[in-house]
XYZ file of C-alpha atoms in Angstrom:
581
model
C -151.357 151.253 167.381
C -152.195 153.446 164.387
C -155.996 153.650 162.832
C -156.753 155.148 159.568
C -159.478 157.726 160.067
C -160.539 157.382 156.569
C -160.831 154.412 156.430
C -163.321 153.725 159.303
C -165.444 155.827 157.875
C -165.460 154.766 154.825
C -166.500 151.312 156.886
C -169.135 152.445 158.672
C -170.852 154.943 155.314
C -174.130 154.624 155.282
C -175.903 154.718 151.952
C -175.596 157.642 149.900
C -178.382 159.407 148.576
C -177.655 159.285 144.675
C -178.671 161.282 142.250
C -179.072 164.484 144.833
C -177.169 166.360 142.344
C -179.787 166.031 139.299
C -183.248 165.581 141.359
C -184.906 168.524 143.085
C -184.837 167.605 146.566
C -188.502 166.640 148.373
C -188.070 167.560 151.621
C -189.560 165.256 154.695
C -191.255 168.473 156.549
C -190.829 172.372 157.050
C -187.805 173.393 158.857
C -188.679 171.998 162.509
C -186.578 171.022 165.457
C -185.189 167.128 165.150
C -184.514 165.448 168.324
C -180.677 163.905 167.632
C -178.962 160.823 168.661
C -175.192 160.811 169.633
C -173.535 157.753 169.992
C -169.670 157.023 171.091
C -167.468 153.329 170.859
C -163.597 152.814 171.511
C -161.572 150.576 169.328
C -160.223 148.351 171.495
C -161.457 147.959 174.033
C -160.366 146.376 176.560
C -156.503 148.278 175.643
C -153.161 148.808 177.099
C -151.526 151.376 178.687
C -149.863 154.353 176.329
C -151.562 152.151 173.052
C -153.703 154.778 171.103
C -157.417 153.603 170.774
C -159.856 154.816 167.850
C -163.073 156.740 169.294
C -166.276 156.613 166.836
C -168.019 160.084 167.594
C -171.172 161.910 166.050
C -175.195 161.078 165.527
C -177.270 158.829 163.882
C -177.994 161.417 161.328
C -176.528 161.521 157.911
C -175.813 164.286 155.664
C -176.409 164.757 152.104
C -172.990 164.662 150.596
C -169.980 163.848 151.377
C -168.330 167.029 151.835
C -170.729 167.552 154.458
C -170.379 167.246 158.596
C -171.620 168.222 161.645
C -169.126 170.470 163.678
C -167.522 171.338 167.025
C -168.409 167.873 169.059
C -166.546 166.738 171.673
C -165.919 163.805 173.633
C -165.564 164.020 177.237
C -162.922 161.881 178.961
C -163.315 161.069 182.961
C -160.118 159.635 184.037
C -159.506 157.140 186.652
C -158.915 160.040 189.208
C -161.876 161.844 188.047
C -160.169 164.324 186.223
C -161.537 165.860 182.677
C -159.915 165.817 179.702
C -161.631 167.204 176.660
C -161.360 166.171 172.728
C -163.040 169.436 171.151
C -163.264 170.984 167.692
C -164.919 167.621 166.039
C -166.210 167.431 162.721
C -167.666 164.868 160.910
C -168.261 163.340 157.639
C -171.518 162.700 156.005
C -172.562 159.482 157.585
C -172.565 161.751 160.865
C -169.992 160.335 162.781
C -166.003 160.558 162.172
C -163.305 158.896 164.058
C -160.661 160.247 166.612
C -157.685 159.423 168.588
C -156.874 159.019 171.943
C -154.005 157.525 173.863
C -154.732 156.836 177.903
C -151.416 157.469 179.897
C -152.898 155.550 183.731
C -154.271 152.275 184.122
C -157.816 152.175 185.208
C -161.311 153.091 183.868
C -162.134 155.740 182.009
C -166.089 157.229 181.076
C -166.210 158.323 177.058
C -168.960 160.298 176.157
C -170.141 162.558 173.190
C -171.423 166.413 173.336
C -173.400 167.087 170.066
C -174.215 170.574 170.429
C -176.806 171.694 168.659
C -176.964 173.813 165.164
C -178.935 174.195 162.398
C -178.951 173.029 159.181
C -178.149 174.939 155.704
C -177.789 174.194 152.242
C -174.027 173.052 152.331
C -175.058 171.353 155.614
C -178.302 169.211 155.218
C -179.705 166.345 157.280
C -181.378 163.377 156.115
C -181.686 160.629 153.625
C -184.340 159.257 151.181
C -184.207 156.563 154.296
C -185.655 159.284 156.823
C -186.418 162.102 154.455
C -184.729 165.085 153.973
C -184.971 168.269 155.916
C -185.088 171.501 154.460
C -182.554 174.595 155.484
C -183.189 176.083 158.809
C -183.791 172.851 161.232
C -182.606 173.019 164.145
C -180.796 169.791 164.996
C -181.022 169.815 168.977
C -177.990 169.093 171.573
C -177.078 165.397 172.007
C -175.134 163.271 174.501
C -173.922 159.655 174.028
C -174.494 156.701 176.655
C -171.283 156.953 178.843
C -168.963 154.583 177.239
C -166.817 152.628 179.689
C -163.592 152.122 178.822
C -161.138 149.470 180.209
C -157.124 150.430 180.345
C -154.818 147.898 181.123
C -151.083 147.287 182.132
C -151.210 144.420 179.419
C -150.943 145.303 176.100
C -153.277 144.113 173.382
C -152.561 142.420 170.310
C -152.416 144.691 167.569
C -152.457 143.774 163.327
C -148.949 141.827 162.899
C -146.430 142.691 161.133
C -145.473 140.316 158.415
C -141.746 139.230 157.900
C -140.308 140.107 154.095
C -140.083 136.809 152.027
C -137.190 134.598 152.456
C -138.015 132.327 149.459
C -138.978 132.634 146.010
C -142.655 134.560 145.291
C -144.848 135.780 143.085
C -147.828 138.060 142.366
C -150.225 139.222 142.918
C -149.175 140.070 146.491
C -152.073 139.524 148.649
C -153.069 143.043 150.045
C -152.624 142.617 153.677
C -149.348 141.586 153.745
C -148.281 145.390 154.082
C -144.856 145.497 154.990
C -143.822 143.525 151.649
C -144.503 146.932 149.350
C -140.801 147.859 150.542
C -139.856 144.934 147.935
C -142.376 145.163 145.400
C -141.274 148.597 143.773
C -142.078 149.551 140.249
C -139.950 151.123 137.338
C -141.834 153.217 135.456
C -139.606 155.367 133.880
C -138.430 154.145 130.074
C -135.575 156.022 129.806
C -132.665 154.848 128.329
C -129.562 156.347 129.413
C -130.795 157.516 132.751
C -129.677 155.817 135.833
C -131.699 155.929 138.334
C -131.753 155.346 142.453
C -135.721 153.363 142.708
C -137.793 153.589 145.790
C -139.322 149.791 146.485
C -135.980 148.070 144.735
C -133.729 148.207 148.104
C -133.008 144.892 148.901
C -130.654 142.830 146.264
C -130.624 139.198 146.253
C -127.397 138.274 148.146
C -127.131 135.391 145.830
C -128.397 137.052 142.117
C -128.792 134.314 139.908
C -130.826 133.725 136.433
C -134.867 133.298 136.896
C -135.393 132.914 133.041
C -134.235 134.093 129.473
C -135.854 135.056 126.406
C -134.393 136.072 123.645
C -134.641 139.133 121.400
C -133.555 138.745 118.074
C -130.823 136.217 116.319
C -127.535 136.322 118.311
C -123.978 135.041 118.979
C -121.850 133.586 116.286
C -123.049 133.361 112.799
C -121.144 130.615 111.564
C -119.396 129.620 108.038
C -119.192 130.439 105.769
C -119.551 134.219 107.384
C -117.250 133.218 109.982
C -116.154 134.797 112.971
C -118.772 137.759 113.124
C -121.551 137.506 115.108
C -125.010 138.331 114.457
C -126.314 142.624 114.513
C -127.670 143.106 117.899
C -128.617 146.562 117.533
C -125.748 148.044 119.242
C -125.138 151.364 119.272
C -128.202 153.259 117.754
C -130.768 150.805 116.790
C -131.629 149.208 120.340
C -133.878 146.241 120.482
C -134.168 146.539 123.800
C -136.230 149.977 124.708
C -138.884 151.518 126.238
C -138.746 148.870 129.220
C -141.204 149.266 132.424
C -141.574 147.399 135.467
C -145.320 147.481 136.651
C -146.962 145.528 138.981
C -144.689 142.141 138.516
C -145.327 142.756 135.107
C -142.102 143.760 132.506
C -143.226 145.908 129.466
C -141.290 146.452 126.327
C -140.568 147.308 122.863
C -139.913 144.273 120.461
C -137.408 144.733 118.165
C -135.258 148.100 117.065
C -136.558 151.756 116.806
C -136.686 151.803 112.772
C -138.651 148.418 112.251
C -141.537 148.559 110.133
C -143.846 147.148 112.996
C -143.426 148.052 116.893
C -144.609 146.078 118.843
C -145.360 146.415 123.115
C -144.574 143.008 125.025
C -146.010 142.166 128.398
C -144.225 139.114 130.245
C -144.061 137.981 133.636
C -141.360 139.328 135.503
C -141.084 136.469 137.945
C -141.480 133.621 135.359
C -140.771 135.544 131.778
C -143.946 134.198 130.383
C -145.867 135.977 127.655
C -149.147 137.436 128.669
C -149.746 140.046 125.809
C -147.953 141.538 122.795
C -149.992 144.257 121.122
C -149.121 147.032 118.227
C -149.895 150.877 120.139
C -152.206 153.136 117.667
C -149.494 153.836 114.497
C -146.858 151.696 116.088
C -145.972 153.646 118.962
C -143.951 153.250 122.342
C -144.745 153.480 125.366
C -143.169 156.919 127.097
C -143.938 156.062 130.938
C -145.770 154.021 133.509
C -148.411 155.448 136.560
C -149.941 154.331 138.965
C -152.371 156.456 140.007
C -154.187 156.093 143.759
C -157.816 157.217 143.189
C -159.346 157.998 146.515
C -163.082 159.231 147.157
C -166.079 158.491 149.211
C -167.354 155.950 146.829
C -164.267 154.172 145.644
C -160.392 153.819 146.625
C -158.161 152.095 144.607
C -154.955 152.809 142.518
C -155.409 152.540 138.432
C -152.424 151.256 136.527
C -151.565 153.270 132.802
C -149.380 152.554 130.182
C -148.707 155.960 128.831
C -148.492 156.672 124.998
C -147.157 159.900 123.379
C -147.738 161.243 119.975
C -147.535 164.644 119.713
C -149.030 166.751 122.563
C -151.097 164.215 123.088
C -150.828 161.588 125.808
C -153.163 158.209 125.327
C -153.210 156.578 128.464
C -153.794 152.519 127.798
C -154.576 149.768 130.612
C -151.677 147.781 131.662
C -153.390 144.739 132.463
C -154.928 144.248 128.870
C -152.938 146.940 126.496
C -155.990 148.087 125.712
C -156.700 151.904 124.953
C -158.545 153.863 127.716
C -158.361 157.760 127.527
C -156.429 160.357 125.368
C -155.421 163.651 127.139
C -154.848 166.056 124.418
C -152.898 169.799 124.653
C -150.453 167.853 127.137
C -147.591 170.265 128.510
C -145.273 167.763 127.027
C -144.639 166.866 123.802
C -143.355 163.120 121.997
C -139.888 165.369 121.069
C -139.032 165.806 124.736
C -139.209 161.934 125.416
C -136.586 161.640 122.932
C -134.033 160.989 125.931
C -136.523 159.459 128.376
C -139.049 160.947 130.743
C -138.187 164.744 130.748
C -137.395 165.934 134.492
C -140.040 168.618 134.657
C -142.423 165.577 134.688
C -143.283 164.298 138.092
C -145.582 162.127 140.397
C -147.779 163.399 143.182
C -148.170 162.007 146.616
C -151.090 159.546 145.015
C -149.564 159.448 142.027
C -151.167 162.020 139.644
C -148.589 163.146 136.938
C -147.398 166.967 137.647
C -145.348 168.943 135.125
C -143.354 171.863 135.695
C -143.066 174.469 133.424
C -140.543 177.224 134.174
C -139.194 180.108 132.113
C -136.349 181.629 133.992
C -136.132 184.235 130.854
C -139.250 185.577 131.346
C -139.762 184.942 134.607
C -142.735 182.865 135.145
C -143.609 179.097 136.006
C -146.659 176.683 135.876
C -147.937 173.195 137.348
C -149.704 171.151 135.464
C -152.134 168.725 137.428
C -153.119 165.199 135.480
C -155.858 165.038 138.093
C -157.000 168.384 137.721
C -158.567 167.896 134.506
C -162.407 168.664 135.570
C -163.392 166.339 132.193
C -162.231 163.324 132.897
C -163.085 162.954 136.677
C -166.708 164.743 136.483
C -168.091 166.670 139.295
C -170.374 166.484 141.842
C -171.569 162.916 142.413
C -169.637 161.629 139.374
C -165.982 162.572 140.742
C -166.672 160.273 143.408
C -165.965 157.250 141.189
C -162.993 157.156 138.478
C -164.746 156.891 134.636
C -162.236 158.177 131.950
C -163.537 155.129 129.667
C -163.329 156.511 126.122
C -163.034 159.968 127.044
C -160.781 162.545 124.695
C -160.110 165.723 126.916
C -158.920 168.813 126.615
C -155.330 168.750 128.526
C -155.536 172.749 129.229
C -157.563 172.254 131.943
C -154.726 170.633 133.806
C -153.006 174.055 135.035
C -153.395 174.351 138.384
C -151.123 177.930 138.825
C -149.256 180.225 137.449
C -146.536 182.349 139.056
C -144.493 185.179 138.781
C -140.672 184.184 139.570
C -137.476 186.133 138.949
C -135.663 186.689 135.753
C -132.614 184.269 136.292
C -129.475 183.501 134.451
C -129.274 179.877 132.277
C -132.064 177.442 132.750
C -133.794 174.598 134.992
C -131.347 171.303 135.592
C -133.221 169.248 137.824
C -136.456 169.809 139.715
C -136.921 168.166 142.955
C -140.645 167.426 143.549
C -142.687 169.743 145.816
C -139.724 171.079 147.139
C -136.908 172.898 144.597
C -136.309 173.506 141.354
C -132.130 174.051 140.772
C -130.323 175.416 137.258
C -127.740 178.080 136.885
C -125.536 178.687 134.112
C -121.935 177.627 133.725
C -119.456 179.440 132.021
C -115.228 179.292 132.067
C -115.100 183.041 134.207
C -118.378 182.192 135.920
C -120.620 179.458 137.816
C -124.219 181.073 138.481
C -126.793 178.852 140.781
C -130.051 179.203 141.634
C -133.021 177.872 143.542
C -136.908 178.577 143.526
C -139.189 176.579 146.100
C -142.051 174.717 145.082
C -143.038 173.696 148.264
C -147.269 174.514 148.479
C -147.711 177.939 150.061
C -144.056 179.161 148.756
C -144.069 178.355 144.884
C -142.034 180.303 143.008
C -139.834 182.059 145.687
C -136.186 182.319 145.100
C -134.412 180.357 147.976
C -130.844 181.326 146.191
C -128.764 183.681 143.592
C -125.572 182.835 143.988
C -122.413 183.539 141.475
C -118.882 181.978 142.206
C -115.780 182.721 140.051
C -113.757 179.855 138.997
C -110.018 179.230 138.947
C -108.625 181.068 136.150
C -107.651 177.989 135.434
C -110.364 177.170 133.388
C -110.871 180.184 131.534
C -106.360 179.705 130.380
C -106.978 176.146 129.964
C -110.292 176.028 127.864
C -112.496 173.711 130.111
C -115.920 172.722 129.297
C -118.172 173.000 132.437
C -120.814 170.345 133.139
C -123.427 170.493 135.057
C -123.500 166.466 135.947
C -125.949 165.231 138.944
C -127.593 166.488 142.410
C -129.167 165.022 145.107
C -131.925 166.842 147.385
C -131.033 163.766 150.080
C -127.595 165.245 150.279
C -128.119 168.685 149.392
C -125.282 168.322 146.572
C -125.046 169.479 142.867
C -122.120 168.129 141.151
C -119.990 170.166 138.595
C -117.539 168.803 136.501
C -114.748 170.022 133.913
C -114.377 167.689 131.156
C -111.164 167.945 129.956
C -109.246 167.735 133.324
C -111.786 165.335 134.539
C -112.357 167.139 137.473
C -115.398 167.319 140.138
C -116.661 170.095 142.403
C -119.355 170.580 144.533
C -122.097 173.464 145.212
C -125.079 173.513 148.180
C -128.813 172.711 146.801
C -129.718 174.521 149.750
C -127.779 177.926 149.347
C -125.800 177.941 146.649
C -122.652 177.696 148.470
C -119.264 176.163 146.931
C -118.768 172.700 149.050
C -115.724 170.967 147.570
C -113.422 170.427 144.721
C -111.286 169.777 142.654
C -111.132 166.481 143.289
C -108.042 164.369 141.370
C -108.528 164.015 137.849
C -109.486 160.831 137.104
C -108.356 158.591 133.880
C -107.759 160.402 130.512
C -110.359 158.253 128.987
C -112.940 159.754 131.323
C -112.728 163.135 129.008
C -114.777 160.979 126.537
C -118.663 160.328 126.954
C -121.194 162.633 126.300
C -123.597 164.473 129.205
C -127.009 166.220 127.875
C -128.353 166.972 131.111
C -127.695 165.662 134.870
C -129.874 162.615 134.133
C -129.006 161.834 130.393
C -125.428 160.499 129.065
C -122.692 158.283 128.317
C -120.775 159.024 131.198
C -123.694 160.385 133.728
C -122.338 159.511 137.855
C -124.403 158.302 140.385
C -125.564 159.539 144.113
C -126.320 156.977 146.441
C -125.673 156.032 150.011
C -123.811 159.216 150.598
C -121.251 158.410 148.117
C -120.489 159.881 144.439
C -120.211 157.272 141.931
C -118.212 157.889 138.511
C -117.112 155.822 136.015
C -116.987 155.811 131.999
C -114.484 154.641 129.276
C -111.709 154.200 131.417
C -113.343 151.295 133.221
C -112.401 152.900 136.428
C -115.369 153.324 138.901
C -114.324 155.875 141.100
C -116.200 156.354 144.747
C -116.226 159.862 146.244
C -116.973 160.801 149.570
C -120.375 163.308 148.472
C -120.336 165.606 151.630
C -116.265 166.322 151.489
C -115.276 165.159 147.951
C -112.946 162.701 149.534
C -111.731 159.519 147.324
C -112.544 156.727 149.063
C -111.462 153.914 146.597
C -111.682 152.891 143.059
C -111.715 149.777 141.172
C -110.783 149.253 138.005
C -112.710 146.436 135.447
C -109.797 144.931 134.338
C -110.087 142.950 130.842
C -107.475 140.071 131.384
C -106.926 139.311 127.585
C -106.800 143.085 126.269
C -109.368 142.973 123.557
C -110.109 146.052 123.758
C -108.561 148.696 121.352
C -107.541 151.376 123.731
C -107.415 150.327 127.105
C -106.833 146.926 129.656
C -109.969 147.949 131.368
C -114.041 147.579 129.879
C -115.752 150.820 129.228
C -118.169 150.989 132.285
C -122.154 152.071 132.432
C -123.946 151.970 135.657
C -127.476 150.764 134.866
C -128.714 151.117 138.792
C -127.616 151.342 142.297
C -129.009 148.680 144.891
């Protein structure tokens, strides 16, 4: 049974004394000694054997602010055979009490109680209220101890919060909030990129029957008619899209009606479920959207995540509500400009553990590298009191203020090719006499330390037969960066971790596999795919080739076989994974 400390206390907070920050405080009495209460409970109780239980520990006394607590309690544990057992070191927040854990290993009753030993107050650690007034520095809050709590340990095991089974029929949202276990199928796309495919968290399960849920079209399509004839109607195909800048957020399906050079752009919001229209709005000067947050705002007065459409013009980013389309906040002197989201989300952007947008900046030239913080911007959260609660409403902010560091790193060869979040940025530099790789961590604590410099000479090969290196996808789950040479549509395979040469050549595939573009491992014509251990690769050739990723092994291929040849130079339709599920 798992409890979220947090979270009972942000239960049991007592009223906060607002305004602290801009009043002069009025202080109850001189600094005294204050008799103190400590109190102790067990959630449950009654409980089973080996199931953890959630111990409420402090004193009725509050604190000023939140990042406030009284320190070192403990709670003293009597077991059934009258041994001690100690939970020491105990710190609470500002309501004076916290929560801890305990798990009871013997069946029987055990005596809880809690040691508030005594210390006095100063001004990061001040006691009272406007409830009980306040006292001033220097009081001397005396030693405490609880009622003896009695609690009652089991061989049965008690019920604990269910676990709710994924749907097995057709739903909807929202998703009520409880039913926990159901986020594993309600994942969100929020990158618009178009030619990046893309392995989803939250999008594992397919339907095992995929069929239609609704259709809406776009523009004019299929056959035109007489007296034109056979032709069909412009769709947009290949550089005027009518289908872009398409997010998935929150059930809901953003996107850009009609193509990129059309005198009015404008952002549609349907329902993903049931493809009806909720919004369709124009963006500023008829701009697209560049990405999707969602952004988990946690403090002592408020918890919640906030949902942004994010719009780019220039170096500035305007972030816009996704559940109206209406403008809330502009971030200017961004890291990132519009003219790197020609291709999609650049890779040096990234999400946080609670969502906050971090961008990497790293000059292996010069040798130095940044991180750029969304939620480090000291102007749009506030201070004090006013960070407590999220407020951006209308605000136009000075993006600088994002930089959280700045590091020294060595002066390496070639440039950044993918960055893996809060672990590793890789990049090298490929050449036909010479593969260089590299690694720098950006784990907390380690950022900017070079894991790897490793050089391996290629087959001369290469150099004799004029092959174009590519640097074409890695994987941190597999530890795996993928090389390939274009011309004899061959793969090989180097360590994320070290460096290391893994694997190749593989077989060269199809000659029609030479064709297809590849800007960078995430953006191209022809860009493979890493999932479930296995290297996927496919292109003009409408071959999809499956490669063993550890060993480079072929493990089958399957070819998309066009039955009435209408294509020009091949049996077989080009192929373009969108997604892996």
């Amino acid at each position: 049974m798992k409890f979220g400390v947090k979270a009972l206390a942000c239960l049991l907070t007592l009223t906060v004394v607002f305004g602290i920050m801009a009043l002069p405080l009025v202080f109850a009495q001189e600094a005294q000694t204050v008799k103190t209460y400590a109190f102790i409970n067990a959630v449950p109780n009654p409980v089973g054997v080996n199931q953890e239980i959630l111990i409420h520990v402090g004193i009725t006394m509050p604190l000023l602010s939140p990042e406030m607590g009284w320190e070192n309690l403990e709670v003293i544990i009597t077991k059934p055979d009258n041994t001690v057992e100690k939970i020491t070191g105990i710190r609470t927040d500002s309501t004076g009490g916290t929560g801890v854990t305990y798990t009871p290993k013997k069946v029987g009753n055990y005596k809880l109680k809690t040691h508030f030993p005594e210390q006095v107050t100063t001004p990061t650690k001040m006691a009272g209220s406007y409830e009980v007034g306040i006292y001033p520095p220097g009081t001397v809050m005396l030693e405490s101890y609880s009622e003896e709590l009695t609690l009652v340990v089991q061989e049965t095991p008690v019920p604990i919060y269910p676990a709710f089974p994924l749907p097995q029929e057709y739903w909807t949202r929202p998703i009520d909030a409880q039913l926990r276990e159901w986020h594993s199928v309600a994942g969100n796309w929020l990158d618009s990129s178009p030619r990046k495919p893309v392995f989803v968290a939250g999008n594992d399960y397919a339907p095992e029957s995929p069929h239609i849920l609704w259709t809406k079209p776009l523009t004019m399509g299929g056959q035109v008619g007489d007296p034109i004839g056979e032709p069909g109607f412009e769709t947009g195909d290949a550089y005027e899209g009518k289908w872009r800048s398409k997010i998935i957020l929150a059930g809901r399906l953003y996107y850009q009606d009609g193509a990129a050079n059309e005198l009015w752009q404008r952002v549609v919001c349907v329902d993903l479920h049931t493809g009806e229209e909720i919004w369709r709005k124009t963006f500023l000067d008829n701009r697209t959207i560049a990405f999707g947050q969602l952004m988990y705002w946690r403090t002592p007065n408020y918890q919640g995540v906030f949902d942004y459409l994010w719009v780019v013009v220039g170096t500035t980013w305007h972030a816009f509500d996704a559940f109206t389309g209406d403008w809330v906040f502009a971030i200017q002197n961004a890291p990132v400009s519009s003219g790197e989201f020609f291709w999609g989300v650049p890779d040096r952007i990234k999400f946080g553990p609670k969502g906050e947008i971090l961008v990497y900046t790293i000059n292996t030239q010069q040798g130095w590298m940044t991180l750029w913080n969304s939620s480090h911007i000291v102007s749009l959260s506030g201070t004090g009191f006013y960070a407590w609660s999220w407020r951006p409403y209308g605000k136009v902010v000075n993006g600088t203020e994002g930089y959280m560091w700045n590091k020294t790193i060595a002066k390496l060869p070639g440039s950044v090719n993918l960055i893996f979040g809060l672990d590793r940025a890789v990049g090298g530099q490929l050449t036909r006499t010479k593969v260089a790789l590299w690694g720098i961590s950006l784990k907390p604590g380690e950022e900017g330390t070079l894991l790897y410099n490793k050089t391996w000479t290629p087959p001369a090969e290469w150099e004799e037969g004029d092959l174009t290196p590519e640097f074409n996808i890695a994987s941190a789950e597999y530890g795996v960066y993928v090389i390939r040479t274009k011309e004899n549509r061959q793969y090989y395979a180097f360590s994320t971790k070290t460096g290391d040469k893994l694997w190749g050549p593989t077989p060269s595939e199809h000659y029609l596999n030479y064709y297809g573009w590849i800007i960078s491992p995430l953006v191209g014509e022809r860009a493979p795919l890493i999932a479930y251990g296995r290297l996927y690769s496919t292109g003009v050739s409408g071959i999809l080739y499956c490669y063993n990723v550890t060993t480079g092994e072929l493990l089958w291929n399957y070819t998309a076989t066009d039955p009435y040849n209408e294509i020009l130079w091949n049996t077989a339709w080009w192929l373009h994974p969108l997604f892996i599920t």
